[in-house]
Coordinates of N, CA and C and ligand atoms in Angstrom, one line a residue:
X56 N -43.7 -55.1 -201.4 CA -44.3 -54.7 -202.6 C -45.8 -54.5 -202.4
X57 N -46.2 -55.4 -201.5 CA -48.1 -55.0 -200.8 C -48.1 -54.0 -200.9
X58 N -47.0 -53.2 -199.8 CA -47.4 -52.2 -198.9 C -47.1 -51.1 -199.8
X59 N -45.9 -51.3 -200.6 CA -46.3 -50.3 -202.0 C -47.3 -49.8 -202.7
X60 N -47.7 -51.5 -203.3 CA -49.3 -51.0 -203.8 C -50.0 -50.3 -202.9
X61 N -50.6 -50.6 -201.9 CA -51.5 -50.3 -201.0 C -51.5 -48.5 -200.9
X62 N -49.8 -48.2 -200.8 CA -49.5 -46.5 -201.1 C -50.5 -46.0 -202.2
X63 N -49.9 -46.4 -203.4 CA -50.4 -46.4 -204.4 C -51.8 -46.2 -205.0
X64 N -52.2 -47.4 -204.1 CA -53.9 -47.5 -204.3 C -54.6 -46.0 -203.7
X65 N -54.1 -45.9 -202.4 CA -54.8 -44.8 -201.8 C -54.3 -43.2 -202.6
X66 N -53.6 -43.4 -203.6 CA -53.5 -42.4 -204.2 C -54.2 -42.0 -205.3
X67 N -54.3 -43.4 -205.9 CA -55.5 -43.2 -207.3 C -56.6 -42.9 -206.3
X68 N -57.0 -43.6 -205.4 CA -58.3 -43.7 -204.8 C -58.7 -41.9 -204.7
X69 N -57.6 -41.1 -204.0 CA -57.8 -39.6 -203.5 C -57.7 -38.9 -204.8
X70 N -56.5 -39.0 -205.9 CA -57.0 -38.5 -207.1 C -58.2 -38.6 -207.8
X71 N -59.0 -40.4 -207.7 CA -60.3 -40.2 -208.5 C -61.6 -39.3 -207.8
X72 N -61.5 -39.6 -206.3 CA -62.5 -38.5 -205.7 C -62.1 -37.3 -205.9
X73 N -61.1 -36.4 -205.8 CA -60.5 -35.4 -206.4 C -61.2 -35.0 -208.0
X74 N -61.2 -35.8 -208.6 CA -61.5 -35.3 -209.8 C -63.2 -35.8 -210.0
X75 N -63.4 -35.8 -208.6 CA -65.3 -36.4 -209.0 C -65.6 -38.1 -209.8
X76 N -64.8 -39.0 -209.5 CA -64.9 -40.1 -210.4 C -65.0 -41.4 -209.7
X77 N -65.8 -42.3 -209.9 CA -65.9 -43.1 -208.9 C -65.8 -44.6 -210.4
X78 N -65.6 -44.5 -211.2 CA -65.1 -45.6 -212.7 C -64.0 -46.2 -212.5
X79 N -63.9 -47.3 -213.0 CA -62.5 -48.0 -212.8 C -61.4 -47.7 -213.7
X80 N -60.3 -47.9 -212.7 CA -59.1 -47.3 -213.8 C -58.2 -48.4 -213.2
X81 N -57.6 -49.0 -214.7 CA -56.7 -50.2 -214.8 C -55.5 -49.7 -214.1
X82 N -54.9 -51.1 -213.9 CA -53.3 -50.8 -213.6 C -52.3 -52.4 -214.4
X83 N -51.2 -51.4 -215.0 CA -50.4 -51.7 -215.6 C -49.0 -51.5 -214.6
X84 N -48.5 -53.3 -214.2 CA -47.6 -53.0 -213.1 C -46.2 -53.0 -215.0
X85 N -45.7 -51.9 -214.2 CA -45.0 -52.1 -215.6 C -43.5 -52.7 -215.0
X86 N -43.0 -53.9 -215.9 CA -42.0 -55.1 -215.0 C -41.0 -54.8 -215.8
X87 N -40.7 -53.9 -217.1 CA -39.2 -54.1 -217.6 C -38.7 -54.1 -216.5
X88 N -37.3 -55.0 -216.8 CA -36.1 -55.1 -216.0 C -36.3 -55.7 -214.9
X89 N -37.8 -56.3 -214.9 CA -38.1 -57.2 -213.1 C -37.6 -58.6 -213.5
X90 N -37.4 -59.0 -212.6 CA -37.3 -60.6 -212.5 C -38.2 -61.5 -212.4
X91 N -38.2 -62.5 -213.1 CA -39.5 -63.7 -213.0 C -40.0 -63.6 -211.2
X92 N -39.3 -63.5 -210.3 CA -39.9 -63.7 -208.7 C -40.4 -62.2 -208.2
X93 N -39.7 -61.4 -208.7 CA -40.3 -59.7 -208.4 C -41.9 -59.8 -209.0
X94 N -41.8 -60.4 -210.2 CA -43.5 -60.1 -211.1 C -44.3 -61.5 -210.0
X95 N -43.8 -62.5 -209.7 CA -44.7 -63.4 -209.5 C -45.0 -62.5 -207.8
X96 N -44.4 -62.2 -207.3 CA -44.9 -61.6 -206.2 C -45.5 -60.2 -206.7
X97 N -46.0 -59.8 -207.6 CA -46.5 -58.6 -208.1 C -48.2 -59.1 -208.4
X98 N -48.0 -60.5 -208.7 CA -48.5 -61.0 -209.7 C -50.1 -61.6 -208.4
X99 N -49.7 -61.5 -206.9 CA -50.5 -61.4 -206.0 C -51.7 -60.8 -205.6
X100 N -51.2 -59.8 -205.9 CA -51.8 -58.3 -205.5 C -52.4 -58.4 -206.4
X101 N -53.9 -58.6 -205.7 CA -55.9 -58.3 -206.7 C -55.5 -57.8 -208.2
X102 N -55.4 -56.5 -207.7 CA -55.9 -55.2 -208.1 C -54.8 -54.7 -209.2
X103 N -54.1 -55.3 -209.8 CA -53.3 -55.4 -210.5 C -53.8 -56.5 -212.0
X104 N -53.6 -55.8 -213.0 CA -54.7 -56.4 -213.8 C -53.7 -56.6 -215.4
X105 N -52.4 -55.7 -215.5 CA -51.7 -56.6 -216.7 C -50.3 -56.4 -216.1
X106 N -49.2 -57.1 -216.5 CA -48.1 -56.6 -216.7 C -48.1 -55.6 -218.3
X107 N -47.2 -55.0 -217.9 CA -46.2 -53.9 -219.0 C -44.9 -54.2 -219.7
X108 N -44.4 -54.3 -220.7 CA -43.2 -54.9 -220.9 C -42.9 -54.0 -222.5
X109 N -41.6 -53.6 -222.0 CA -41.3 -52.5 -222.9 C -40.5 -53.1 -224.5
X110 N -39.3 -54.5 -223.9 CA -39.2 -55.1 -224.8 C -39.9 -57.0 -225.3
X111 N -39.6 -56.9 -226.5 CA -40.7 -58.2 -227.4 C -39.4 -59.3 -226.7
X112 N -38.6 -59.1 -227.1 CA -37.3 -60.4 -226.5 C -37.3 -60.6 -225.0
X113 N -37.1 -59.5 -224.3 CA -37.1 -59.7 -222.4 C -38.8 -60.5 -222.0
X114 N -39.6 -60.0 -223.1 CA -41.0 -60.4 -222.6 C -41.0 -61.9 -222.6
X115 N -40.3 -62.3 -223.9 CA -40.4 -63.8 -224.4 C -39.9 -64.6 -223.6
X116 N -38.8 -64.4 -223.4 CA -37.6 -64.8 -222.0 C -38.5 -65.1 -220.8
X117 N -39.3 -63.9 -220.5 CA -40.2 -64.3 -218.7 C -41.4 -65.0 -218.9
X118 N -41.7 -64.5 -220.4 CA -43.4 -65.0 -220.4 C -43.2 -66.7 -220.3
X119 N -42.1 -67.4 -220.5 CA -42.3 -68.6 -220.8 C -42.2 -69.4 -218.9
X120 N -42.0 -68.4 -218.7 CA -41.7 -68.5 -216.5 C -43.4 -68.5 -216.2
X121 N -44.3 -68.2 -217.1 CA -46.3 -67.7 -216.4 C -46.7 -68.6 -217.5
X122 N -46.7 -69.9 -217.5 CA -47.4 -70.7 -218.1 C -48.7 -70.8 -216.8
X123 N -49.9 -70.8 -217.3 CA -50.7 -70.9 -216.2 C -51.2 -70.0 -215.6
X124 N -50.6 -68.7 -215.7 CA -51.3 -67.4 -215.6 C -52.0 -66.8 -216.0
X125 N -53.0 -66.1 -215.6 CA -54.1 -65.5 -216.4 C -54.0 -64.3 -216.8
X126 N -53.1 -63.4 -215.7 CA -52.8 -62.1 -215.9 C -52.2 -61.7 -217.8
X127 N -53.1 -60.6 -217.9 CA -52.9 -60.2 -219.5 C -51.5 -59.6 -219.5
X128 N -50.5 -59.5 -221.1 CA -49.7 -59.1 -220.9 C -49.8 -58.0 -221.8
X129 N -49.1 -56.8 -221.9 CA -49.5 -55.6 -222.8 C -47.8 -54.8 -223.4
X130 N -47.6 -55.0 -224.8 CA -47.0 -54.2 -224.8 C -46.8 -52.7 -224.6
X131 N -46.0 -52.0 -224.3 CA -45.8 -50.6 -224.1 C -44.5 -50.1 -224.6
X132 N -43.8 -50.4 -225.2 CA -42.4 -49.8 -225.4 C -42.8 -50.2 -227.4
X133 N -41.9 -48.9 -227.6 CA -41.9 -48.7 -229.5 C -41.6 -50.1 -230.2
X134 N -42.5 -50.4 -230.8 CA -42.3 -51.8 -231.5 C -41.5 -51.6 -233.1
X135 N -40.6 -52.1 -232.8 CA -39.4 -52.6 -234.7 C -40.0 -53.2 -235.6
X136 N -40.5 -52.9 -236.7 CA -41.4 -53.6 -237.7 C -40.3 -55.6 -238.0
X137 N -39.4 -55.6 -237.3 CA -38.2 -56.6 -237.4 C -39.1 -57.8 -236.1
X138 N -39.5 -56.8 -235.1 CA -40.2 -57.9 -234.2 C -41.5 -58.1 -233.8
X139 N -41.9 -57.9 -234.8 CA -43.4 -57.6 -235.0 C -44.4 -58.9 -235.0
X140 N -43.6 -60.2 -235.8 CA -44.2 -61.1 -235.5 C -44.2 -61.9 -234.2
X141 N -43.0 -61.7 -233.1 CA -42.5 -62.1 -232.0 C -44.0 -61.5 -231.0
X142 N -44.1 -60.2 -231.0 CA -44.6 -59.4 -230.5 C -46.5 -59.5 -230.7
X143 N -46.5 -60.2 -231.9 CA -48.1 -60.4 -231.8 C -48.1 -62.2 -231.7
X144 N -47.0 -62.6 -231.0 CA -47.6 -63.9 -230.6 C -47.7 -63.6 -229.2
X145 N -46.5 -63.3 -228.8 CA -46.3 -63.1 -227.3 C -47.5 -62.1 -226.2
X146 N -48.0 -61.0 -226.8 CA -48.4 -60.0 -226.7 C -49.9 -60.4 -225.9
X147 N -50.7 -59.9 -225.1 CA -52.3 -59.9 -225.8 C -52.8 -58.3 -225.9
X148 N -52.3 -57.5 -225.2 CA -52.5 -56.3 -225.8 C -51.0 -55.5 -226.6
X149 N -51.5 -54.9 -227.5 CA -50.4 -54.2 -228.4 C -50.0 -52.5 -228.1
X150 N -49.8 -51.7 -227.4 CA -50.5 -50.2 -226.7 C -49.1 -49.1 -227.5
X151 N -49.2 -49.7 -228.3 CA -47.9 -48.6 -228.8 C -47.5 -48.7 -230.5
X152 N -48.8 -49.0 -230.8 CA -48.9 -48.5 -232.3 C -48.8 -47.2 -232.7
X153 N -47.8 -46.8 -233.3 CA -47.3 -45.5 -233.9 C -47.3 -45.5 -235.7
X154 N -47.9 -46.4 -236.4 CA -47.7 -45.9 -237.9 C -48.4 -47.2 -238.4
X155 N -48.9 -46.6 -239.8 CA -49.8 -47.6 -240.7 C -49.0 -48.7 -241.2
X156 N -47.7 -48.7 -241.1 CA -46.8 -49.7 -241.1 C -47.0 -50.5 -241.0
X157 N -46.9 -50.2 -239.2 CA -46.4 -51.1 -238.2 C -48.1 -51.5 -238.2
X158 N -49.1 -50.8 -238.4 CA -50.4 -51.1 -238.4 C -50.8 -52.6 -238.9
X159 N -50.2 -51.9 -239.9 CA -50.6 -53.3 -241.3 C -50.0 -54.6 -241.3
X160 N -48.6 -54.8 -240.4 CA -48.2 -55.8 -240.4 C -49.0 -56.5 -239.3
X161 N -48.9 -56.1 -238.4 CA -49.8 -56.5 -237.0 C -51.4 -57.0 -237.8
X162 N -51.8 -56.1 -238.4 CA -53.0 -57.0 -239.0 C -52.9 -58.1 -239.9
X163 N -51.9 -58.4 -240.8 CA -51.5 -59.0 -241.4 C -51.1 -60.2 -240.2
X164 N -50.6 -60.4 -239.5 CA -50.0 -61.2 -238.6 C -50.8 -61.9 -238.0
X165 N -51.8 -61.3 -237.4 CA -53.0 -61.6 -236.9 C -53.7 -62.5 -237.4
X166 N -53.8 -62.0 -238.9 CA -54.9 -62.7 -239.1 C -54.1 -64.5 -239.9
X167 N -52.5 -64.4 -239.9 CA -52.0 -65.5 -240.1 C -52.0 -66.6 -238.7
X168 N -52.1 -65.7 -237.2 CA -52.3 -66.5 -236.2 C -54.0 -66.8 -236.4
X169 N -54.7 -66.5 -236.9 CA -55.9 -66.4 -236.4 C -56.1 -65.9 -234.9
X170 N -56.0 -64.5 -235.0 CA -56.2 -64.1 -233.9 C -56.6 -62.7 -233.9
X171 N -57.5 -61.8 -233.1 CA -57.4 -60.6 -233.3 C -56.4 -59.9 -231.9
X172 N -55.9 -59.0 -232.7 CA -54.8 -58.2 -231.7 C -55.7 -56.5 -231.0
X173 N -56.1 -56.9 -230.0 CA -56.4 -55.4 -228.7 C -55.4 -54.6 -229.1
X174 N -55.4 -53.0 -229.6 CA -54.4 -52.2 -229.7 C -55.1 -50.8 -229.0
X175 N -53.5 -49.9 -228.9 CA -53.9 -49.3 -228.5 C -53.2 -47.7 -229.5
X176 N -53.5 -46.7 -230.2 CA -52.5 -46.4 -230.6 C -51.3 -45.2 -229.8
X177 N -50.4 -45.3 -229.8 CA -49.9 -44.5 -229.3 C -49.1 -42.7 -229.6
X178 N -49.7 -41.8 -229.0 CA -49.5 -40.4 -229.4 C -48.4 -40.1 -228.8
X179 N -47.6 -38.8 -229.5 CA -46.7 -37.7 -229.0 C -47.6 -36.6 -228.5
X180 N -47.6 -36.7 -227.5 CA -48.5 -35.2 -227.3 C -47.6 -34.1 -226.7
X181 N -46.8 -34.9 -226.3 CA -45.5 -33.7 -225.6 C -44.8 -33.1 -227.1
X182 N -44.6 -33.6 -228.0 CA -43.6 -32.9 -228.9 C -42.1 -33.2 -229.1
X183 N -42.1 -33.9 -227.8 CA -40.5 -34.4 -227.2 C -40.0 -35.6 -228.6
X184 N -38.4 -34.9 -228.9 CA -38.2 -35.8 -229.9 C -37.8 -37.1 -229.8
X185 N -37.6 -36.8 -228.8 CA -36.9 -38.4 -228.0 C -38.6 -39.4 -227.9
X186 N -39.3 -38.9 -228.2 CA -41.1 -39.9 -227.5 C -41.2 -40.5 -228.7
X187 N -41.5 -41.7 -228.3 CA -42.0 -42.4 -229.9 C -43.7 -41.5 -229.8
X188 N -44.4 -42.2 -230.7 CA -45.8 -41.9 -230.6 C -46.3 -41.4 -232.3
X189 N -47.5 -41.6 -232.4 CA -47.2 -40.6 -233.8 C -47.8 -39.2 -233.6
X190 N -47.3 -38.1 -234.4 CA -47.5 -37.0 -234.0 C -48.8 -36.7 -234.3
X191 N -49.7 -35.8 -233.5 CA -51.1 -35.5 -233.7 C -51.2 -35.1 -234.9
X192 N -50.4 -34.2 -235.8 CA -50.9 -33.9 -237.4 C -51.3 -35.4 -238.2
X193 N -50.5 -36.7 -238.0 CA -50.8 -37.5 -238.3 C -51.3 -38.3 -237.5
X194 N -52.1 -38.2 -236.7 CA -53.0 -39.3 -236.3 C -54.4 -39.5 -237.3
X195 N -54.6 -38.7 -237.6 CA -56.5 -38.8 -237.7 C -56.5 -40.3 -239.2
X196 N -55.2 -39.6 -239.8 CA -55.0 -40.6 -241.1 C -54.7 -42.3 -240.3
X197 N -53.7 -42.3 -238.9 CA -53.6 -43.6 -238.4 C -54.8 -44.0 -237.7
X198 N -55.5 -43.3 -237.2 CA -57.1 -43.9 -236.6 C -58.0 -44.5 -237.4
X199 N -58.4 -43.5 -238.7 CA -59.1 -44.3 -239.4 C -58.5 -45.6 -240.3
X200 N -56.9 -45.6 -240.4 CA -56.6 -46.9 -240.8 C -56.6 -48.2 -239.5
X201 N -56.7 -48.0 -238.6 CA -56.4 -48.8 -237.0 C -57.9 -49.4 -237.2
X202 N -58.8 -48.2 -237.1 CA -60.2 -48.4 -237.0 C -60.7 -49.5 -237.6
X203 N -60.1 -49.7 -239.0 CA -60.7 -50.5 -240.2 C -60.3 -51.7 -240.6
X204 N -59.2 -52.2 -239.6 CA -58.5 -53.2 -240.0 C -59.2 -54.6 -239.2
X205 N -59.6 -55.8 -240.1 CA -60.4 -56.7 -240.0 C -59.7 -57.4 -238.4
X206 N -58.3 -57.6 -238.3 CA -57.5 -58.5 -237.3 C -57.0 -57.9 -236.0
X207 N -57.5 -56.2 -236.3 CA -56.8 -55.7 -235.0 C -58.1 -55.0 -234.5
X208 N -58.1 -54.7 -233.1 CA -59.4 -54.2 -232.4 C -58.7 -53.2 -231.6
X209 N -59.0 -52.2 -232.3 CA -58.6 -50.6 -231.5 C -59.5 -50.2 -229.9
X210 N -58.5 -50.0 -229.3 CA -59.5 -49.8 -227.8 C -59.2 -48.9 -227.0
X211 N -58.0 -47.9 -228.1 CA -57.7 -46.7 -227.2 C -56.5 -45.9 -227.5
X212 N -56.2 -45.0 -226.8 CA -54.8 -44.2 -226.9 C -53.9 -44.4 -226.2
X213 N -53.0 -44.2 -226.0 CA -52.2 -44.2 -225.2 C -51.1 -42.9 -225.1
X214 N -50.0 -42.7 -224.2 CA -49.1 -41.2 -224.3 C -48.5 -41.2 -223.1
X215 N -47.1 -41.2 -223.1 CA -46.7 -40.3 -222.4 C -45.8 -39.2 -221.8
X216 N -46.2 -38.0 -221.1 CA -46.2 -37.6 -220.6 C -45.2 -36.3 -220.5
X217 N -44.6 -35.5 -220.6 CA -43.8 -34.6 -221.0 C -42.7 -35.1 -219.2
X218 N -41.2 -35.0 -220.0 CA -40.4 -35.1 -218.7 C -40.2 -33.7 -217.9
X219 N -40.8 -33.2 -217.1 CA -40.4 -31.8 -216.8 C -41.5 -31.9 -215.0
X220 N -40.9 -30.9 -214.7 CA -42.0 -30.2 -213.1 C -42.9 -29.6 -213.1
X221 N -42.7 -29.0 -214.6 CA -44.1 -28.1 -214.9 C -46.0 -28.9 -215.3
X222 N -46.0 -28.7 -214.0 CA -47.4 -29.5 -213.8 C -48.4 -29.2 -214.8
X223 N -47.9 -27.6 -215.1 CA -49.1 -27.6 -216.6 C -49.0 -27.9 -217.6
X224 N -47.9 -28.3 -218.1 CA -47.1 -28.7 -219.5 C -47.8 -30.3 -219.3
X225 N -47.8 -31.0 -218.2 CA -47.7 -32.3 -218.1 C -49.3 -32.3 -218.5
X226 N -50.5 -31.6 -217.6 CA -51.7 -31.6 -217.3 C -52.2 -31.5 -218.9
X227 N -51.4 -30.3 -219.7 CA -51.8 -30.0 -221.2 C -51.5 -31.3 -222.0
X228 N -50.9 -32.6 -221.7 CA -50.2 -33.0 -222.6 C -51.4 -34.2 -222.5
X229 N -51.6 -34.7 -221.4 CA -53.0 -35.3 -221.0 C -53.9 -34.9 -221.7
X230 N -54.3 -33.8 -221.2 CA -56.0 -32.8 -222.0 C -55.7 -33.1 -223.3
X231 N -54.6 -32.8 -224.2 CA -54.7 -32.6 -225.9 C -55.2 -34.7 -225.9
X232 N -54.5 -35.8 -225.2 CA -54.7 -36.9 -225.8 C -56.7 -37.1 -225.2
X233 N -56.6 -36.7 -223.9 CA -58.4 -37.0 -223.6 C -59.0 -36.4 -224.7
X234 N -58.7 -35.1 -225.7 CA -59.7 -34.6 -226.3 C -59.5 -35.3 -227.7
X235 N -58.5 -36.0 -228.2 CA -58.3 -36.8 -229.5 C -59.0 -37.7 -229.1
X236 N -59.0 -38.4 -227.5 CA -59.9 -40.3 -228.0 C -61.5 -39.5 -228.1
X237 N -61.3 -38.2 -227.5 CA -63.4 -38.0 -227.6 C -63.6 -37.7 -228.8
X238 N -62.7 -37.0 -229.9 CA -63.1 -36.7 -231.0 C -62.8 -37.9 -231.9
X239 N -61.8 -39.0 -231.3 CA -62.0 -40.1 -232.4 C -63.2 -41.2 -231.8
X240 N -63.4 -40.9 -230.5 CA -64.8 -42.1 -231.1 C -66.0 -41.4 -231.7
X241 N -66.3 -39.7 -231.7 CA -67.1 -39.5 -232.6 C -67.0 -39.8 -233.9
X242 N -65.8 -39.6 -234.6 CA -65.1 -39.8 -235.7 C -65.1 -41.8 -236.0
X243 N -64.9 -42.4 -235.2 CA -64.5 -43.9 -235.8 C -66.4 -44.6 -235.4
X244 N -67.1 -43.9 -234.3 CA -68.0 -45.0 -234.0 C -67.6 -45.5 -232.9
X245 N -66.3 -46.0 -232.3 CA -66.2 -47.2 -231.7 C -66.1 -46.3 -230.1
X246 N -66.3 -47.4 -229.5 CA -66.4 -47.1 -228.1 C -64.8 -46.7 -227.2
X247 N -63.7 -47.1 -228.0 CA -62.7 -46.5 -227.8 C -62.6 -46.4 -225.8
X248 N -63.1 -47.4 -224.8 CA -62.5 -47.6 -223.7 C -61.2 -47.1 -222.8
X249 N -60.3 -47.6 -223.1 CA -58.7 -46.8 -222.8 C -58.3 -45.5 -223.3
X250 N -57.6 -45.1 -222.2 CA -57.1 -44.0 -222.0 C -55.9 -44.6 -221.4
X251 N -54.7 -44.2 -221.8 CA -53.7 -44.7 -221.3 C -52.5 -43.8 -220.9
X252 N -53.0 -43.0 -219.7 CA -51.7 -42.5 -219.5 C -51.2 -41.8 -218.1
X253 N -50.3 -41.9 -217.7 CA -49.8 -41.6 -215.9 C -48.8 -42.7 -215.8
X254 N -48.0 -42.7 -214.7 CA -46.6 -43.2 -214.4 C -46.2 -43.2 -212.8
X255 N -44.9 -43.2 -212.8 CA -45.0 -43.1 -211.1 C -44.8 -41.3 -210.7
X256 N -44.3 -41.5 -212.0 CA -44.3 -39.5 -211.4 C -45.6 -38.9 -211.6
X257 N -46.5 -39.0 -212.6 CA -47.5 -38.5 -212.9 C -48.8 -38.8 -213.1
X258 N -48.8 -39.7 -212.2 CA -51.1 -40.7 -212.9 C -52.2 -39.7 -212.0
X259 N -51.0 -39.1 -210.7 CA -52.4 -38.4 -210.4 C -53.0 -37.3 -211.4
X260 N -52.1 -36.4 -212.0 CA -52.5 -35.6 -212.6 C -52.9 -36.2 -214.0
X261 N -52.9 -37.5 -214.5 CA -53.4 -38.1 -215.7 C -54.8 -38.6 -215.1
X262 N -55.0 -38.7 -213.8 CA -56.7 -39.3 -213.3 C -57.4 -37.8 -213.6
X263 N -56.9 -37.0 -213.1 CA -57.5 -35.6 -213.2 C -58.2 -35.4 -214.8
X264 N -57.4 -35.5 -215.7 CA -57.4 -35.3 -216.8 C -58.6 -36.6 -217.9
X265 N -58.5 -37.6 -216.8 CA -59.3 -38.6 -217.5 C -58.8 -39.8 -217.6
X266 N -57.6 -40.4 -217.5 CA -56.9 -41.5 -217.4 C -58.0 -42.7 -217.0
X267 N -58.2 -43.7 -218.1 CA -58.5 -44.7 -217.5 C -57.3 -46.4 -217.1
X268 N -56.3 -45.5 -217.4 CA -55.1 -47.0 -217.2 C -54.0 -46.3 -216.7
X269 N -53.6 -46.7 -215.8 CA -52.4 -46.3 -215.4 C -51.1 -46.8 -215.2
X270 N -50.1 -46.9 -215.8 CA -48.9 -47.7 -216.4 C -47.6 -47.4 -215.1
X271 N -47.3 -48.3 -214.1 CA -46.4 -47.7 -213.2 C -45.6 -48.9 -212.2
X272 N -44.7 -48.3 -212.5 CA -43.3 -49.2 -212.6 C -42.2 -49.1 -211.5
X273 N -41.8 -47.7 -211.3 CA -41.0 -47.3 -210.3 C -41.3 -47.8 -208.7
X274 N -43.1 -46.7 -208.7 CA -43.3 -46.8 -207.5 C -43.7 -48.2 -207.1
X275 N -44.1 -49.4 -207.5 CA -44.2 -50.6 -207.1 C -43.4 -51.3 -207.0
X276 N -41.9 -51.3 -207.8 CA -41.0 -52.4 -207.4 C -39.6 -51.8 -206.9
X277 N -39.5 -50.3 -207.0 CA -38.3 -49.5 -206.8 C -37.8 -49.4 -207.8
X278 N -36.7 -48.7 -207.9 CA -35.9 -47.9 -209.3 C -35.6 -49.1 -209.7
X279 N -35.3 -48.7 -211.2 CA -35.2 -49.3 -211.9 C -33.7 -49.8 -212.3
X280 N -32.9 -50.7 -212.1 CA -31.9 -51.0 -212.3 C -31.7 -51.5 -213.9
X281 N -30.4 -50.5 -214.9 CA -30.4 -51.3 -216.0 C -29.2 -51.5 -216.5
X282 N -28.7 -52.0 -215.5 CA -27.0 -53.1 -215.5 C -27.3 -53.8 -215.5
X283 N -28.2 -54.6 -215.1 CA -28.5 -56.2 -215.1 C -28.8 -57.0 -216.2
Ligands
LIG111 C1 -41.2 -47.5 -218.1 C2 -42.5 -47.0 -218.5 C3 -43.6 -46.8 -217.6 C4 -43.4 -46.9 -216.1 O1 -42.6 -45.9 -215.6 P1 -42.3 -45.6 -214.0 O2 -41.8 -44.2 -214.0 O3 -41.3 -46.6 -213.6 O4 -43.6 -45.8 -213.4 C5 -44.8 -46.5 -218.1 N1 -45.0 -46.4 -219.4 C6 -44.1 -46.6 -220.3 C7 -44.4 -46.5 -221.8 C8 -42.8 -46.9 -219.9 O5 -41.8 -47.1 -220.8

């Protein structure tokens, strides 16, 4: 799994000079479907800075294996207004906020833990109906409500990615989310940090584009098994 990373590394490393960038860009080892000993050996490697976990129940199940751990954990997969309170105990980052709903309960929740929740919101930029995300015609109304909420601290967007080969469909799908976080921190004030988006098929072309986090799963622990 080192010697994975280490692939890996040298690949953000040649896409960030590629695109002129020498700024840090996170990494989200993303562990659905890993096993408590796959993440702890994941959990090694420096340069690796959250896990990823798509569901609130599988997360609960492992997270209780990292008592002691520092590594942050981040949701990423479409959250059920049903496990919403599971998910803002378990959680420390939230990256897949899609509606003032789900907004409001999360702040609501928060502020019953006494706690503020890191969020991220998350966009359709592909169009794909199968993508959670909320659609760009409705974002600007979910920003300024994310923005304003006393218990949750907005720190970015998230998206991804269109499934196809066509490198420019993918590259376009990036550009439309980099130019919504620049026009929403003009619009909110806030420094808006994360950029969240690339994978194992696609982060180089999301560094290109601006990516400051990159979420990837495949190429670090191998395919993904989901019989288990
Ligand atoms: C599964 C998943 C990833 C990682 O995908 P890989 O192709 O395995 O790197 C990243 N982001 C989200 C939202 C995912 O669901």
């Amino acid at each position: 799994m080192t010697q994975n990373f280490e692939q890996i590394y040298e690949r953000i490393q040649n896409a960030k000079s590629k695109a002129g960038r020498s700024d840090k860009i996170s990494f989200v080892a993303v562990s659905k479907t890993r096993t408590v000993d796959e993440m702890k050996e994941a959990e090694k490697i420096p340069w690796i800075d959250f896990f990823g976990e798509n569901r609130v129940q599988e997360a609960e199940t492992k997270r209780a294996s990292f008592a002691g751990s520092n590594l942050p954990w981040r949701l990423i997969g479409h959250l059920q207004s049903n496990k919403a309170r599971k998910a803002a105990e378990i959680f420390d980052f939230i990256d897949s906020v899609d509606t003032v709903e789900i907004a409001t309960r999360l702040d609501r929740l928060a502020g019953e833990l006494g706690k503020k929740i890191p969020i991220l919101i998350e966009v359709n930029t592909s169009g794909e109906v199968s993508k959670s995300g909320v659609a760009p015609a409705n974002f600007s109304e979910l920003l300024d409500f994310t923005a304003s909420r006393e218990n949750l601290s907005l720190e970015g967007l998230m998206t991804v990615g269109p499934l196809t080969d066509d490198e420019a469909a993918i590259r376009n799908s990036f550009a439309t989310l980099r130019k919504m976080i620049e026009r929403a921190r003009t619009s909110t004030g806030l420094a808006l940090p994360v950029l969240s988006m690339g994978m194992s098929d696609d982060f180089e072309l999301a560094i290109m584009e601006g990516s400051t986090m990159v979420r990837i799963g495949t190429l670090l622990f191998g395919a993904r098994d989901y019989s288990k």
